[in-house]
Short mmCIF file of N, CA and C in Angstrom, two decimals:
data_model
loop_
_atom_site.label_atom_id
_atom_site.label_comp_id
_atom_site.label_asym_id
_atom_site.label_seq_id
_atom_site.Cartn_x
_atom_site.Cartn_y
_atom_site.Cartn_z
N MET A 1 0.63 -1.20 -0.18
CA MET A 1 -0.11 0.26 -0.18
C MET A 1 0.62 1.06 -0.04
N GLU A 2 2.15 1.22 0.40
CA GLU A 2 2.46 2.17 0.65
C GLU A 2 3.41 3.26 -0.85
N GLY A 3 3.28 1.47 -1.76
CA GLY A 3 4.01 2.50 -3.37
C GLY A 3 2.74 2.96 -3.74
N ASN A 4 2.13 2.95 -3.27
CA ASN A 4 0.38 4.06 -4.17
C ASN A 4 0.07 4.71 -3.45
N VAL A 5 0.75 5.15 -2.24
CA VAL A 5 0.51 6.50 -1.92
C VAL A 5 0.30 7.83 -3.13
N ASN A 6 1.18 8.07 -3.80
CA ASN A 6 0.41 9.26 -4.92
C ASN A 6 -0.72 8.70 -5.64
N GLN A 7 -1.50 7.70 -5.30
CA GLN A 7 -2.96 7.20 -6.39
C GLN A 7 -4.05 8.44 -5.70
N TYR A 8 -3.48 8.96 -3.99
CA TYR A 8 -4.76 8.90 -3.22
C TYR A 8 -4.46 11.04 -3.04
N LEU A 9 -5.45 11.64 -3.68
CA LEU A 9 -5.21 13.03 -2.47
C LEU A 9 -4.74 13.48 -1.80
N ARG A 10 -3.55 14.28 -1.51
CA ARG A 10 -3.75 14.96 0.15
C ARG A 10 -5.12 15.43 0.75
N ASP A 11 -5.02 15.77 2.12
CA ASP A 11 -5.82 16.31 2.41
C ASP A 11 -4.79 17.80 2.94
N ILE A 12 -7.00 17.97 3.38
CA ILE A 12 -6.60 20.04 3.25
C ILE A 12 -6.24 20.62 4.24
N ALA A 13 -5.71 20.82 5.00
CA ALA A 13 -6.07 21.10 6.59
C ALA A 13 -5.29 23.42 6.11
N ILE A 14 -5.69 23.64 5.50
CA ILE A 14 -5.67 25.51 5.56
C ILE A 14 -6.81 26.35 5.90
N PRO A 15 -5.93 27.74 5.99
CA PRO A 15 -6.87 28.94 7.16
C PRO A 15 -8.25 28.81 6.52
N ALA A 16 -9.14 28.61 6.99
CA ALA A 16 -10.44 28.99 6.28
C ALA A 16 -10.73 30.20 6.37
N ILE A 17 -10.25 30.84 6.96
CA ILE A 17 -10.00 32.75 6.86
C ILE A 17 -8.75 33.12 6.46
N PRO A 18 -9.16 33.64 4.94
CA PRO A 18 -7.41 33.70 5.08
C PRO A 18 -7.30 35.13 4.56
N ASP A 19 -5.27 35.19 5.30
CA ASP A 19 -4.97 36.24 4.96
C ASP A 19 -5.07 37.14 3.44
N ASP A 20 -4.88 36.77 2.32
CA ASP A 20 -4.32 37.27 0.79
C ASP A 20 -6.07 37.09 0.72
N ASP A 21 -6.32 38.92 0.64
CA ASP A 21 -7.91 38.63 -0.17
C ASP A 21 -8.58 38.01 -1.58
N ARG A 22 -7.53 37.95 -1.88
CA ARG A 22 -7.32 37.64 -3.04
C ARG A 22 -8.20 35.99 -3.68
N LEU A 23 -7.93 35.69 -2.29
CA LEU A 23 -8.75 34.05 -2.31
C LEU A 23 -10.04 33.70 -2.42
N TRP A 24 -11.22 35.11 -1.83
CA TRP A 24 -12.14 35.19 -2.26
C TRP A 24 -12.51 35.44 -3.19
N VAL A 25 -13.46 34.95 -3.71
CA VAL A 25 -14.11 34.65 -4.69
C VAL A 25 -15.24 35.32 -5.41
N GLU A 26 -15.19 36.84 -6.52
CA GLU A 26 -16.41 37.94 -5.77
C GLU A 26 -17.69 36.72 -7.15
N GLN A 27 -18.61 36.51 -6.61
CA GLN A 27 -19.58 35.94 -7.11
C GLN A 27 -20.70 37.40 -7.73
N GLU A 28 -20.49 38.29 -7.26
CA GLU A 28 -21.32 39.38 -7.41
C GLU A 28 -21.05 40.76 -6.28
N SER A 29 -21.44 42.04 -7.12
CA SER A 29 -20.95 42.92 -5.93
C SER A 29 -21.29 42.57 -4.28
N ASN A 30 -20.62 42.60 -3.63
CA ASN A 30 -20.28 42.31 -2.02
C ASN A 30 -20.38 40.99 -1.69
N VAL A 31 -20.10 40.16 -2.85
CA VAL A 31 -20.63 38.52 -2.67
C VAL A 31 -19.66 37.77 -2.80
N PHE A 32 -18.87 36.79 -1.77
CA PHE A 32 -18.03 36.09 -2.58
C PHE A 32 -17.79 35.29 -1.83
N PHE A 33 -16.92 33.97 -2.21
CA PHE A 33 -16.85 32.82 -1.72
C PHE A 33 -15.15 32.50 -1.39
N ARG A 34 -14.94 31.72 -0.47
CA ARG A 34 -13.36 31.17 -0.24
C ARG A 34 -13.69 29.36 -0.22
N PRO A 35 -13.15 29.13 -1.87
CA PRO A 35 -13.50 27.66 -2.23
C PRO A 35 -12.53 27.20 -0.57
N LEU A 36 -13.20 25.64 -0.15
CA LEU A 36 -12.23 25.58 0.96
C LEU A 36 -11.44 23.39 0.13
N MET A 37 -13.16 23.28 -0.47
CA MET A 37 -13.30 21.81 -0.96
C MET A 37 -14.28 22.21 -2.28
N LEU A 38 -13.56 20.95 -3.04
CA LEU A 38 -14.44 21.22 -4.28
C LEU A 38 -14.24 19.95 -4.53
N ASN A 39 -15.49 19.19 -4.31
CA ASN A 39 -14.86 17.68 -4.95
C ASN A 39 -16.11 17.31 -6.00
N THR A 40 -15.56 16.89 -7.05
CA THR A 40 -16.37 16.84 -8.70
C THR A 40 -16.50 15.05 -8.18
N VAL A 41 -16.40 14.56 -7.11
CA VAL A 41 -16.74 12.55 -7.07
C VAL A 41 -18.54 12.58 -6.83
N LEU A 42 -18.51 13.58 -5.68
CA LEU A 42 -19.43 13.62 -5.20
C LEU A 42 -20.74 14.79 -5.18
N GLY A 43 -20.30 15.28 -6.42
CA GLY A 43 -20.76 17.01 -6.52
C GLY A 43 -20.53 18.24 -5.63
N GLN A 44 -20.06 18.19 -4.44
CA GLN A 44 -20.19 18.83 -3.19
C GLN A 44 -18.78 19.55 -2.78
N TRP A 45 -19.85 21.02 -3.21
CA TRP A 45 -18.88 21.65 -1.93
C TRP A 45 -18.72 22.64 -0.96
N CYS A 46 -17.71 22.98 -1.05
CA CYS A 46 -17.37 23.40 1.37
C CYS A 46 -16.75 24.83 0.91
N ASN A 47 -17.35 25.51 1.10
CA ASN A 47 -17.12 26.99 1.21
C ASN A 47 -17.38 27.84 2.22
N LEU A 48 -16.93 29.65 1.74
CA LEU A 48 -17.66 29.94 2.76
C LEU A 48 -17.51 31.52 2.73
N LEU A 49 -18.78 31.53 2.40
CA LEU A 49 -19.91 32.83 1.65
C LEU A 49 -19.51 34.10 2.57
N LYS A 50 -19.01 35.31 1.68
CA LYS A 50 -18.92 36.32 2.67
C LYS A 50 -19.84 37.37 2.53
N VAL A 51 -20.49 37.97 2.42
CA VAL A 51 -21.57 39.15 2.52
C VAL A 51 -21.11 40.45 2.98
N THR A 52 -20.86 41.11 2.11
CA THR A 52 -20.34 42.70 2.52
C THR A 52 -21.56 43.98 2.55
N ARG A 53 -22.93 43.38 2.64
CA ARG A 53 -24.42 44.30 2.37
C ARG A 53 -25.27 43.80 2.78
N SER A 54 -26.31 44.86 3.14
CA SER A 54 -27.44 44.10 3.29
C SER A 54 -28.29 43.76 2.40
N GLY A 55 -29.37 43.01 2.31
CA GLY A 55 -30.01 42.94 1.09
C GLY A 55 -30.32 41.44 1.49
N ILE A 56 -30.83 41.26 0.52
CA ILE A 56 -31.09 39.44 -0.99
C ILE A 56 -30.43 39.39 -0.92
N VAL A 57 -28.93 38.46 -1.06
CA VAL A 57 -28.44 37.67 -1.87
C VAL A 57 -28.73 36.73 -2.52
N SER A 58 -30.05 36.03 -2.65
CA SER A 58 -30.36 35.08 -3.30
C SER A 58 -31.55 34.95 -2.53
N ARG A 59 -32.44 33.66 -3.72
CA ARG A 59 -33.98 33.30 -3.51
C ARG A 59 -33.16 31.67 -4.31
N HIS A 60 -32.99 30.87 -3.54
CA HIS A 60 -32.19 29.02 -3.95
C HIS A 60 -33.23 28.36 -3.53
N ARG A 61 -33.19 26.85 -4.16
CA ARG A 61 -33.60 26.36 -3.35
C ARG A 61 -32.04 25.00 -3.45
N HIS A 62 -31.90 23.21 -3.11
CA HIS A 62 -31.35 22.35 -3.33
C HIS A 62 -31.69 21.49 -3.69
N PRO A 63 -31.21 20.55 -3.83
CA PRO A 63 -31.76 19.40 -4.22
C PRO A 63 -31.52 18.23 -3.68
N ALA A 64 -30.19 18.62 -2.27
CA ALA A 64 -29.24 17.98 -0.99
C ALA A 64 -29.55 18.54 0.60
N ALA A 65 -29.73 18.16 0.98
CA ALA A 65 -29.40 19.29 2.15
C ALA A 65 -28.57 20.09 1.89
N VAL A 66 -28.41 21.27 2.96
CA VAL A 66 -27.45 21.75 2.98
C VAL A 66 -27.01 22.34 4.55
N PHE A 67 -25.82 22.60 5.20
CA PHE A 67 -25.14 22.47 6.70
C PHE A 67 -24.22 23.54 6.54
N GLY A 68 -25.25 24.64 7.57
CA GLY A 68 -24.33 25.69 7.64
C GLY A 68 -23.56 26.04 9.04
N TYR A 69 -22.46 27.09 8.93
CA TYR A 69 -22.49 27.26 10.41
C TYR A 69 -21.53 29.00 10.36
N VAL A 70 -22.27 30.29 10.99
CA VAL A 70 -22.33 31.15 11.30
C VAL A 70 -21.01 31.70 11.85
N ILE A 71 -19.89 32.01 11.30
CA ILE A 71 -18.99 32.27 11.55
C ILE A 71 -18.58 33.87 12.33
N LYS A 72 -19.49 35.23 11.46
CA LYS A 72 -19.49 36.29 11.80
C LYS A 72 -20.83 37.03 11.22
N GLY A 73 -21.37 37.52 11.67
CA GLY A 73 -22.73 38.40 11.44
C GLY A 73 -24.19 37.98 12.04
N THR A 74 -25.19 37.67 11.56
CA THR A 74 -26.19 37.58 11.11
C THR A 74 -26.85 37.33 9.54
N TRP A 75 -27.83 36.60 9.62
CA TRP A 75 -28.74 36.55 7.98
C TRP A 75 -29.91 35.76 8.41
N HIS A 76 -31.02 35.95 6.94
CA HIS A 76 -31.80 35.03 7.68
C HIS A 76 -32.30 34.97 6.73
N TYR A 77 -33.69 33.63 6.19
CA TYR A 77 -34.57 33.24 5.46
C TYR A 77 -36.02 34.09 5.72
N HIS A 78 -36.49 35.02 4.98
CA HIS A 78 -38.24 35.85 4.57
C HIS A 78 -38.60 34.92 5.05
N GLU A 79 -38.49 33.41 4.60
CA GLU A 79 -39.09 32.25 5.17
C GLU A 79 -39.76 31.96 5.88
N HIS A 80 -39.16 32.22 7.12
CA HIS A 80 -38.65 31.74 8.08
C HIS A 80 -38.40 32.39 9.60
N ASP A 81 -39.00 31.95 10.45
CA ASP A 81 -38.47 33.40 11.79
C ASP A 81 -37.58 33.30 12.82
N TRP A 82 -36.65 32.66 12.19
CA TRP A 82 -35.41 32.26 12.87
C TRP A 82 -34.03 33.05 12.32
N VAL A 83 -32.77 33.82 13.41
CA VAL A 83 -32.22 34.45 12.76
C VAL A 83 -31.22 33.57 12.45
N ALA A 84 -30.12 33.04 11.74
CA ALA A 84 -28.78 32.78 11.79
C ALA A 84 -28.05 34.19 12.64
N ARG A 85 -26.88 33.58 13.70
CA ARG A 85 -26.24 34.26 14.01
C ARG A 85 -24.95 33.51 14.72
N GLU A 86 -23.88 34.36 15.02
CA GLU A 86 -22.72 34.13 15.46
C GLU A 86 -22.89 33.11 16.36
N GLY A 87 -22.09 31.44 16.01
CA GLY A 87 -21.84 30.59 16.55
C GLY A 87 -23.44 29.28 16.36
N HIS A 88 -24.65 29.90 14.86
CA HIS A 88 -25.68 29.39 15.51
C HIS A 88 -24.98 27.54 13.76
N PHE A 89 -26.21 26.77 14.19
CA PHE A 89 -25.85 25.86 12.91
C PHE A 89 -26.94 25.76 12.26
N VAL A 90 -27.12 25.70 11.24
CA VAL A 90 -28.25 26.42 9.99
C VAL A 90 -28.33 24.59 9.70
N TYR A 91 -29.44 24.13 8.83
CA TYR A 91 -29.62 23.05 8.28
C TYR A 91 -30.52 23.63 7.51
N GLU A 92 -30.77 23.50 6.46
CA GLU A 92 -31.41 23.18 5.33
C GLU A 92 -32.32 22.27 4.26
N PRO A 93 -33.93 22.24 4.79
CA PRO A 93 -33.50 20.95 4.22
C PRO A 93 -34.17 20.92 2.48
N PRO A 94 -33.55 19.72 1.69
CA PRO A 94 -33.69 19.69 0.16
C PRO A 94 -35.13 19.88 -0.19
N GLY A 95 -35.15 20.80 -1.09
CA GLY A 95 -36.61 21.37 -2.31
C GLY A 95 -37.08 22.44 -2.15
N GLU A 96 -36.14 23.12 -0.32
CA GLU A 96 -37.24 24.36 0.06
C GLU A 96 -36.73 25.62 -0.68
N ILE A 97 -37.82 26.45 -1.25
CA ILE A 97 -36.95 27.93 -1.16
C ILE A 97 -36.83 28.39 -0.40
N HIS A 98 -36.05 28.96 -0.40
CA HIS A 98 -35.73 30.04 0.09
C HIS A 98 -34.51 31.19 -0.03
N THR A 99 -35.21 32.36 0.66
CA THR A 99 -34.65 33.66 0.13
C THR A 99 -33.79 34.45 1.57
N LEU A 100 -32.29 33.95 1.16
CA LEU A 100 -31.15 34.42 1.68
C LEU A 100 -30.70 36.58 1.69
N ALA A 101 -31.31 36.05 3.00
CA ALA A 101 -31.63 38.43 3.07
C ALA A 101 -29.78 38.81 4.33
N VAL A 102 -29.20 39.43 4.39
CA VAL A 102 -28.35 40.26 5.51
C VAL A 102 -29.25 41.54 6.38
N PRO A 103 -29.71 41.53 7.25
CA PRO A 103 -30.05 43.18 7.20
C PRO A 103 -29.41 44.25 7.64
N GLU A 104 -29.79 45.22 7.81
CA GLU A 104 -29.29 46.65 7.90
C GLU A 104 -28.13 46.98 8.50
N ASP A 105 -28.39 46.38 9.38
CA ASP A 105 -27.51 46.56 10.89
C ASP A 105 -25.73 45.83 10.80
N CYS A 106 -25.80 44.62 9.75
CA CYS A 106 -24.83 43.77 9.67
C CYS A 106 -23.70 44.40 8.58
N THR A 107 -22.20 44.23 8.88
CA THR A 107 -21.76 45.21 7.81
C THR A 107 -20.98 43.69 6.99
N GLU A 108 -21.22 43.05 7.88
CA GLU A 108 -20.39 41.56 6.84
C GLU A 108 -20.84 40.26 7.35
N MET A 109 -20.74 38.93 6.35
CA MET A 109 -21.27 38.39 7.51
C MET A 109 -20.42 37.45 6.91
N ILE A 110 -19.55 36.16 7.38
CA ILE A 110 -19.12 35.14 6.75
C ILE A 110 -20.24 33.61 7.61
N THR A 111 -20.18 33.01 6.71
CA THR A 111 -20.95 31.72 7.11
C THR A 111 -20.87 30.73 6.25
N PHE A 112 -20.22 29.21 6.62
CA PHE A 112 -19.55 28.11 6.53
C PHE A 112 -21.00 27.32 5.46
N PHE A 113 -20.19 26.50 4.79
CA PHE A 113 -21.92 26.24 3.87
C PHE A 113 -20.80 25.05 3.61
N ASN A 114 -22.01 23.73 3.69
CA ASN A 114 -20.98 22.04 2.56
C ASN A 114 -22.37 21.94 2.32
N VAL A 115 -22.19 22.03 0.71
CA VAL A 115 -23.48 22.29 -0.01
C VAL A 115 -22.78 20.45 -1.10
N THR A 116 -24.65 20.18 -0.99
CA THR A 116 -23.73 18.71 -2.39
C THR A 116 -25.01 19.05 -2.80
N GLY A 117 -24.73 19.17 -4.38
CA GLY A 117 -25.54 18.59 -5.79
C GLY A 117 -25.61 20.73 -6.60
N ALA A 118 -26.42 20.93 -5.66
CA ALA A 118 -26.51 22.27 -6.44
C ALA A 118 -27.41 23.45 -6.04
N MET A 119 -26.75 25.02 -6.17
CA MET A 119 -27.75 25.49 -6.04
C MET A 119 -28.72 26.15 -6.80
N ILE A 120 -29.94 26.39 -6.90
CA ILE A 120 -30.85 26.07 -7.97
C ILE A 120 -31.96 27.93 -7.45
N TYR A 121 -31.62 28.90 -8.40
CA TYR A 121 -31.90 29.97 -8.69
C TYR A 121 -32.83 30.15 -8.91
N VAL A 122 -34.13 31.07 -8.10
CA VAL A 122 -35.39 30.43 -8.62
C VAL A 122 -36.09 32.31 -8.69
N ASP A 123 -36.63 32.52 -9.19
CA ASP A 123 -38.15 34.04 -8.85
C ASP A 123 -38.44 33.81 -8.04
N ALA A 124 -39.67 34.49 -7.54
CA ALA A 124 -40.54 34.90 -7.04
C ALA A 124 -42.33 34.24 -7.44
N GLU A 125 -41.44 33.77 -8.66
CA GLU A 125 -42.30 32.19 -8.91
C GLU A 125 -42.04 30.86 -8.98
N GLY A 126 -40.72 31.30 -8.34
CA GLY A 126 -40.01 29.50 -8.32
C GLY A 126 -39.87 28.98 -9.93
N ARG A 127 -39.42 29.95 -10.11
CA ARG A 127 -38.76 29.26 -11.78
C ARG A 127 -37.83 29.47 -11.56
N GLN A 128 -36.71 28.51 -12.71
CA GLN A 128 -35.41 28.66 -12.55
C GLN A 128 -35.28 29.22 -13.21
N THR A 129 -33.90 30.30 -12.60
CA THR A 129 -33.34 31.25 -13.08
C THR A 129 -31.80 31.29 -13.48
N GLY A 130 -31.35 29.99 -12.84
CA GLY A 130 -29.54 29.40 -12.55
C GLY A 130 -29.40 28.80 -11.69
N TYR A 131 -27.95 28.80 -11.79
CA TYR A 131 -27.53 27.14 -11.09
C TYR A 131 -26.62 28.24 -10.73
N GLU A 132 -25.76 27.14 -9.59
CA GLU A 132 -24.28 26.39 -9.52
C GLU A 132 -24.22 25.28 -8.67
N ASP A 133 -23.39 25.09 -9.33
CA ASP A 133 -22.83 23.66 -8.76
C ASP A 133 -21.30 23.35 -8.92
N VAL A 134 -20.43 22.00 -8.36
CA VAL A 134 -19.67 22.34 -8.32
C VAL A 134 -18.28 22.15 -9.09
N TRP A 135 -19.15 22.23 -10.43
CA TRP A 135 -18.36 22.81 -11.67
C TRP A 135 -18.06 24.29 -12.52
N THR A 136 -19.31 24.78 -11.90
CA THR A 136 -19.65 26.20 -12.41
C THR A 136 -18.36 27.35 -10.84
N LYS A 137 -18.40 26.07 -10.12
CA LYS A 137 -17.72 27.36 -8.48
C LYS A 137 -16.13 27.03 -9.01
N ILE A 138 -15.47 26.20 -9.62
CA ILE A 138 -14.71 25.48 -10.00
C ILE A 138 -13.97 26.90 -11.19
N GLU A 139 -15.11 26.76 -12.16
CA GLU A 139 -14.79 28.42 -13.38
C GLU A 139 -14.92 29.32 -12.84
N LEU A 140 -15.44 29.72 -11.99
CA LEU A 140 -15.43 30.74 -11.45
C LEU A 140 -13.73 31.18 -11.11
N CYS A 141 -13.80 30.64 -9.90
CA CYS A 141 -12.42 30.46 -9.69
C CYS A 141 -10.86 30.60 -10.27
N ARG A 142 -11.07 29.14 -11.32
CA ARG A 142 -9.90 29.67 -12.40
C ARG A 142 -9.88 30.66 -12.81
N ALA A 143 -11.14 31.42 -13.51
CA ALA A 143 -11.50 32.80 -14.09
C ALA A 143 -11.09 34.09 -12.48
N HIS A 144 -11.57 34.05 -11.71
CA HIS A 144 -10.58 34.79 -10.59
C HIS A 144 -9.32 35.25 -9.72
N TYR A 145 -8.80 33.76 -10.00
CA TYR A 145 -6.76 33.35 -9.39
C TYR A 145 -6.01 33.89 -10.79
N ALA A 146 -7.10 33.98 -12.04
CA ALA A 146 -5.63 34.14 -13.17
C ALA A 146 -6.07 35.58 -13.19
N LYS A 147 -7.01 36.12 -13.06
CA LYS A 147 -7.66 37.71 -13.03
C LYS A 147 -6.85 38.23 -12.09
N VAL A 148 -7.00 37.74 -10.77
CA VAL A 148 -5.79 38.01 -9.59
C VAL A 148 -4.46 37.62 -9.49
N GLY A 149 -4.24 37.12 -10.09
CA GLY A 149 -2.28 37.14 -10.44
C GLY A 149 -1.80 35.93 -10.09
N LEU A 150 -3.29 34.57 -9.20
CA LEU A 150 -2.40 33.93 -9.09
C LEU A 150 -2.42 32.39 -9.47
N GLY A 151 -2.72 32.70 -10.70
CA GLY A 151 -2.86 31.70 -11.90
C GLY A 151 -4.43 30.72 -11.86
N ALA A 152 -4.41 30.21 -13.06
CA ALA A 152 -5.53 29.89 -13.01
C ALA A 152 -6.11 27.69 -12.18
N ASP A 153 -4.35 27.46 -12.31
CA ASP A 153 -4.66 26.32 -11.68
C ASP A 153 -4.79 26.63 -9.99
N PHE A 154 -4.44 27.68 -9.38
CA PHE A 154 -4.99 28.17 -7.97
C PHE A 154 -6.02 27.03 -7.56
N VAL A 155 -6.87 26.96 -8.05
CA VAL A 155 -7.96 26.32 -7.77
C VAL A 155 -7.92 24.52 -7.78
N ASP A 156 -6.77 24.19 -8.19
CA ASP A 156 -6.67 21.94 -8.09
C ASP A 156 -6.20 22.07 -7.01
N GLN A 157 -5.65 22.83 -5.99
CA GLN A 157 -5.24 22.37 -4.60
C GLN A 157 -6.92 22.10 -3.65
N PHE A 158 -7.80 22.93 -4.18
CA PHE A 158 -9.04 21.90 -3.76
C PHE A 158 -9.78 21.57 -4.41
N ILE A 159 -9.60 21.21 -5.36
CA ILE A 159 -10.38 19.90 -5.58
C ILE A 159 -10.66 18.28 -5.25
N ARG A 160 -11.06 17.62 -5.21
CA ARG A 160 -10.85 16.02 -4.55
C ARG A 160 -11.94 15.25 -5.30
#
């Protein structure tokens, strides 16, 4: 078995919140993600979502359960009466449509998310308007890291 070590991918042990802001990939104005692991076998990704503005971030659903942990700030879903605060664990059931929003008094929100499958963006009537999956995340990372001088292949260290 020792001779086959190269066939196995290495573990990932990295600082989740980076010192280098170039590691945050911009999704849209004031909405960023920091990839931690991009699993192409399971269609899964683990990342930090950082939002530096108030208001609606997205209305979406997922085909599988999503797990989150709030590191900084607060956010909520318009469809629920709870507020996710620092230190809160969040479970999102599969298939449910929810509208993520950051309140006016929050200047920065950072949440760890573990997503499998896809993030399906929907309009007010629930019709699909777009999607993200592990493959679109990888392509966003490649374009961003090339643009900021880290090189498109910088993302490869997070791919499993």
